[in-house]
PDB file of C-alpha atoms in Angstrom:
ATOM      1  CA  ASN A  40      -8.344 -43.487   8.404  1.00  0.00           C
ATOM      2  CA  LEU A  41      -5.603 -43.733   5.603  1.00  0.00           C
ATOM      3  CA  VAL A  42      -5.441 -39.932   5.067  1.00  0.00           C
ATOM      4  CA  LYS A  43      -5.229 -39.249   8.866  1.00  0.00           C
ATOM      5  CA  ALA A  44      -2.551 -41.999   9.271  1.00  0.00           C
ATOM      6  CA  LEU A  45      -0.502 -40.619   6.230  1.00  0.00           C
ATOM      7  CA  VAL A  46      -0.597 -37.059   7.636  1.00  0.00           C
ATOM      8  CA  SER A  47       0.258 -38.413  11.186  1.00  0.00           C
ATOM      9  CA  ASN A  48       3.490 -40.064   9.599  1.00  0.00           C
ATOM     10  CA  ARG A  49       4.363 -36.659   8.137  1.00  0.00           C
ATOM     11  CA  LYS A  50       3.180 -37.594   4.555  1.00  0.00           C
ATOM     12  CA  GLN A  51       1.831 -34.847   2.409  1.00  0.00           C
ATOM     13  CA  VAL A  52      -1.460 -35.735   0.801  1.00  0.00           C
ATOM     14  CA  ALA A  53      -3.166 -34.283  -2.409  1.00  0.00           C
ATOM     15  CA  ILE A  54      -6.060 -34.961  -4.569  1.00  0.00           C
ATOM     16  CA  THR A  55      -5.522 -35.362  -8.242  1.00  0.00           C
ATOM     17  CA  THR A  56      -8.730 -35.496 -10.286  1.00  0.00           C
ATOM     18  CA  ASN A  57     -10.425 -35.241 -13.640  1.00  0.00           C
ATOM     19  CA  ASN A  58     -13.222 -33.239 -11.772  1.00  0.00           C
ATOM     20  CA  SER A  59     -13.392 -29.562 -11.291  1.00  0.00           C
ATOM     21  CA  VAL A  60     -11.150 -28.422  -8.430  1.00  0.00           C
ATOM     22  CA  THR A  61     -13.958 -26.020  -7.285  1.00  0.00           C
ATOM     23  CA  ALA A  62     -16.461 -28.947  -7.228  1.00  0.00           C
ATOM     24  CA  VAL A  63     -13.937 -31.223  -5.241  1.00  0.00           C
ATOM     25  CA  LYS A  64     -13.492 -28.555  -2.643  1.00  0.00           C
ATOM     26  CA  ASP A  65     -16.923 -27.231  -2.281  1.00  0.00           C
ATOM     27  CA  ILE A  66     -18.838 -30.502  -2.668  1.00  0.00           C
ATOM     28  CA  PHE A  67     -16.661 -33.312  -1.741  1.00  0.00           C
ATOM     29  CA  LEU A  68     -14.347 -31.591   0.947  1.00  0.00           C
ATOM     30  CA  GLU A  69     -16.751 -29.050   2.391  1.00  0.00           C
ATOM     31  CA  ARG A  70     -20.221 -30.651   2.263  1.00  0.00           C
ATOM     32  CA  GLU A  71     -19.717 -34.411   2.040  1.00  0.00           C
ATOM     33  CA  HIS A  72     -16.468 -34.922   3.964  1.00  0.00           C
ATOM     34  CA  PRO A  73     -15.659 -31.921   5.920  1.00  0.00           C
ATOM     35  CA  THR A  74     -13.246 -33.594   8.237  1.00  0.00           C
ATOM     36  CA  LEU A  75     -10.991 -34.511   5.166  1.00  0.00           C
ATOM     37  CA  GLY A  76     -10.823 -30.759   4.062  1.00  0.00           C
ATOM     38  CA  ARG A  77      -8.150 -30.034   6.763  1.00  0.00           C
ATOM     39  CA  TYR A  78      -5.787 -32.542   5.363  1.00  0.00           C
ATOM     40  CA  PHE A  79      -5.934 -31.419   1.734  1.00  0.00           C
ATOM     41  CA  LYS A  80      -6.000 -27.630   2.355  1.00  0.00           C
ATOM     42  CA  GLU A  81      -4.873 -26.426  -1.072  1.00  0.00           C
ATOM     43  CA  ASN A  82      -3.576 -29.783  -2.293  1.00  0.00           C
ATOM     44  CA  VAL A  83      -6.492 -30.434  -4.853  1.00  0.00           C
ATOM     45  CA  PHE A  84      -5.308 -30.477  -8.486  1.00  0.00           C
ATOM     46  CA  GLY A  85      -7.782 -31.055 -11.338  1.00  0.00           C
ATOM     47  CA  ARG A  86      -9.702 -29.822 -14.244  1.00  0.00           C
ATOM     48  CA  ARG A  87      -9.775 -25.868 -14.638  1.00  0.00           C
ATOM     49  CA  GLY A  88     -12.227 -24.928 -17.226  1.00  0.00           C
ATOM     50  CA  PRO A  89     -13.475 -26.714 -20.431  1.00  0.00           C
ATOM     51  CA  ASN A  90     -10.244 -28.141 -21.638  1.00  0.00           C
ATOM     52  CA  THR A  91     -10.646 -31.954 -21.754  1.00  0.00           C
ATOM     53  CA  GLU A  92      -7.317 -32.583 -23.478  1.00  0.00           C
ATOM     54  CA  LEU A  93      -5.631 -32.382 -20.047  1.00  0.00           C
ATOM     55  CA  LEU A  94      -7.784 -35.030 -18.226  1.00  0.00           C
ATOM     56  CA  LYS A  95      -6.151 -38.211 -17.256  1.00  0.00           C
ATOM     57  CA  PRO A  96      -4.404 -40.170 -18.776  1.00  0.00           C
ATOM     58  CA  HIS A  97      -2.720 -36.861 -19.429  1.00  0.00           C
ATOM     59  CA  PRO A  98      -0.545 -36.196 -16.314  1.00  0.00           C
ATOM     60  CA  ASN A  99      -1.522 -32.519 -16.061  1.00  0.00           C
ATOM     61  CA  CYS A 100      -2.999 -32.744 -12.486  1.00  0.00           C
ATOM     62  CA  LEU A 101      -0.119 -34.821 -11.253  1.00  0.00           C
ATOM     63  CA  GLN A 102       2.323 -32.325 -12.762  1.00  0.00           C
ATOM     64  CA  GLU A 103       0.663 -29.510 -10.949  1.00  0.00           C
ATOM     65  CA  ALA A 104       0.874 -31.353  -7.672  1.00  0.00           C
ATOM     66  CA  ILE A 105       4.510 -32.061  -8.222  1.00  0.00           C
ATOM     67  CA  PHE A 106       5.210 -28.453  -9.058  1.00  0.00           C
ATOM     68  CA  PHE A 107       3.257 -27.165  -5.991  1.00  0.00           C
ATOM     69  CA  THR A 108       5.028 -29.463  -3.641  1.00  0.00           C
ATOM     70  CA  GLY A 109       8.554 -29.475  -5.004  1.00  0.00           C
ATOM     71  CA  PHE A 110       9.204 -33.150  -4.783  1.00  0.00           C
ATOM     72  CA  GLU A 111      10.545 -35.454  -7.416  1.00  0.00           C
ATOM     73  CA  PRO A 112       7.949 -37.720  -8.977  1.00  0.00           C
ATOM     74  CA  ARG A 113       9.670 -40.879  -7.780  1.00  0.00           C
ATOM     75  CA  ASP A 114       8.975 -39.559  -4.155  1.00  0.00           C
ATOM     76  CA  TYR A 115       5.197 -39.751  -4.453  1.00  0.00           C
ATOM     77  CA  LEU A 116       2.757 -42.588  -4.473  1.00  0.00           C
ATOM     78  CA  MET A 117      -0.391 -42.144  -6.563  1.00  0.00           C
ATOM     79  CA  ILE A 118      -3.174 -44.283  -5.254  1.00  0.00           C
ATOM     80  CA  GLY A 119      -5.776 -44.695  -8.004  1.00  0.00           C
ATOM     81  CA  ASP A 120      -8.627 -46.780  -9.046  1.00  0.00           C
ATOM     82  CA  SER A 121      -8.547 -46.471 -12.884  1.00  0.00           C
ATOM     83  CA  VAL A 122      -6.439 -47.404 -15.796  1.00  0.00           C
ATOM     84  CA  ASN A 123      -6.214 -43.609 -16.751  1.00  0.00           C
ATOM     85  CA  ASP A 124      -4.691 -42.933 -13.258  1.00  0.00           C
ATOM     86  CA  PHE A 125      -2.185 -45.601 -13.713  1.00  0.00           C
ATOM     87  CA  LEU A 126      -1.284 -44.367 -17.281  1.00  0.00           C
ATOM     88  CA  ALA A 127      -0.974 -40.795 -15.935  1.00  0.00           C
ATOM     89  CA  ALA A 128       1.297 -41.900 -13.091  1.00  0.00           C
ATOM     90  CA  GLN A 129       3.431 -44.124 -15.372  1.00  0.00           C
ATOM     91  CA  SER A 130       3.844 -41.435 -17.902  1.00  0.00           C
ATOM     92  CA  ILE A 131       5.853 -39.265 -15.631  1.00  0.00           C
ATOM     93  CA  GLY A 132       7.499 -41.790 -13.405  1.00  0.00           C
ATOM     94  CA  VAL A 133       5.169 -41.534 -10.343  1.00  0.00           C
ATOM     95  CA  PRO A 134       4.937 -44.998  -8.541  1.00  0.00           C
ATOM     96  CA  PHE A 135       1.378 -46.263  -8.542  1.00  0.00           C
ATOM     97  CA  LEU A 136      -0.687 -48.292  -6.256  1.00  0.00           C
ATOM     98  CA  GLY A 137      -4.162 -49.519  -7.653  1.00  0.00           C
ATOM     99  CA  TYR A 138      -6.936 -49.584  -5.349  1.00  0.00           C
ATOM    100  CA  THR A 139     -10.421 -51.209  -6.258  1.00  0.00           C
ATOM    101  CA  ARG A 140     -13.104 -53.265  -4.608  1.00  0.00           C
ATOM    102  CA  THR A 141     -13.934 -54.950  -7.876  1.00  0.00           C
ATOM    103  CA  PHE A 142     -12.383 -57.958  -9.478  1.00  0.00           C
ATOM    104  CA  LYS A 143     -13.095 -56.507 -13.002  1.00  0.00           C
ATOM    105  CA  GLN A 144     -11.210 -53.307 -12.298  1.00  0.00           C
ATOM    106  CA  ALA A 145      -8.406 -55.136 -10.532  1.00  0.00           C
ATOM    107  CA  VAL A 146      -7.986 -57.114 -13.812  1.00  0.00           C
ATOM    108  CA  ALA A 147      -8.263 -54.008 -15.918  1.00  0.00           C
ATOM    109  CA  LEU A 148      -5.404 -52.402 -13.816  1.00  0.00           C
ATOM    110  CA  THR A 149      -3.169 -55.429 -13.909  1.00  0.00           C
ATOM    111  CA  LYS A 150      -3.612 -55.827 -17.783  1.00  0.00           C
ATOM    112  CA  ALA A 151      -2.725 -52.169 -18.116  1.00  0.00           C
ATOM    113  CA  GLY A 152       0.538 -52.895 -16.264  1.00  0.00           C
ATOM    114  CA  ALA A 153      -0.158 -52.074 -12.668  1.00  0.00           C
ATOM    115  CA  ALA A 154       2.132 -54.159 -10.621  1.00  0.00           C
ATOM    116  CA  ASP A 155       0.460 -53.684  -7.232  1.00  0.00           C
ATOM    117  CA  VAL A 156      -3.511 -53.636  -6.693  1.00  0.00           C
ATOM    118  CA  ILE A 157      -5.056 -53.740  -3.398  1.00  0.00           C
ATOM    119  CA  ARG A 158      -8.734 -54.036  -2.413  1.00  0.00           C
ATOM    120  CA  SER A 159      -8.347 -52.675   1.230  1.00  0.00           C
ATOM    121  CA  TYR A 160      -6.298 -49.925   2.645  1.00  0.00           C
ATOM    122  CA  GLU A 161      -5.587 -52.360   5.600  1.00  0.00           C
ATOM    123  CA  PRO A 162      -1.988 -53.215   4.574  1.00  0.00           C
ATOM    124  CA  MET A 163      -1.163 -49.684   4.273  1.00  0.00           C
ATOM    125  CA  LEU A 164      -2.717 -48.845   7.629  1.00  0.00           C
ATOM    126  CA  VAL A 165      -0.795 -51.736   9.314  1.00  0.00           C
ATOM    127  CA  ALA A 166       2.521 -50.485   7.588  1.00  0.00           C
ATOM    128  CA  LEU A 167       1.883 -47.015   9.018  1.00  0.00           C
ATOM    129  CA  GLY A 168       1.515 -48.374  12.577  1.00  0.00           C
ATOM    130  CA  VAL A 169      -2.229 -48.009  12.854  1.00  0.00           C
ATOM    131  CA  ASP A 170      -3.883 -50.285  15.370  1.00  0.00           C
ATOM    132  CA  LEU A 171      -6.891 -51.393  13.373  1.00  0.00           C
ATOM    133  CA  TYR A 172      -8.835 -52.533  16.441  1.00  0.00           C
ATOM    134  CA  ALA A 173      -8.195 -49.712  18.667  1.00  0.00           C
ATOM    135  CA  ASP A 174     -11.832 -48.506  18.446  1.00  0.00           C
ATOM    136  CA  GLU A 175     -13.263 -51.972  18.422  1.00  0.00           C
ATOM    137  CA  GLU A 176     -15.184 -53.416  21.341  1.00  0.00           C
ATOM    138  CA  LEU A 177     -13.964 -56.882  22.206  1.00  0.00           C
ATOM    139  CA  PHE A 178     -16.358 -59.719  23.108  1.00  0.00           C
ATOM    140  CA  VAL A 179     -15.831 -63.123  24.421  1.00  0.00           C
ATOM    141  CA  VAL A 180     -18.198 -65.940  23.542  1.00  0.00           C
ATOM    142  CA  GLU A 181     -18.690 -68.663  26.038  1.00  0.00           C
ATOM    143  CA  GLY A 182     -21.278 -71.173  25.070  1.00  0.00           C
ATOM    144  CA  THR A 183     -24.427 -69.169  24.551  1.00  0.00           C
ATOM    145  CA  SER A 184     -23.219 -66.179  26.517  1.00  0.00           C
ATOM    146  CA  VAL A 185     -21.539 -63.065  25.206  1.00  0.00           C
ATOM    147  CA  HIS A 186     -19.374 -60.950  27.535  1.00  0.00           C
ATOM    148  CA  LYS A 187     -18.179 -57.480  26.690  1.00  0.00           C
ATOM    149  CA  MET A 188     -14.439 -57.081  27.677  1.00  0.00           C
TER     150      MET A 188
END
């Protein structure tokens, strides 16, 4: 939902990863999440070959995304779930939003210096104007009876 909402609001999305670009495209986008593939197209930036020196926290994959799209680092928002994501973004002036569902990782991100950490995309979806309950069925409970609206 978040990716769809961002694209609907004319935001460009990209994947920056320590994983192989080929693996992300072939496995993650084509096999596991084919509906996401159309949103990312060629915007997948990550490891190419065995060089581990360019993995995050090195900002190489972010720098590639910035070069490819032509925006300034301050015009991006990196949503990441690791301290290495935060450090990579911070090192080149890309704003960062931490996302994690675990308290332990939220503490790690905060201790590293991440100012904002969320555990749900709901605030972002609301800010983008997404009706979170549009696909929900509504029910009314009256005593022991449940009525579908």
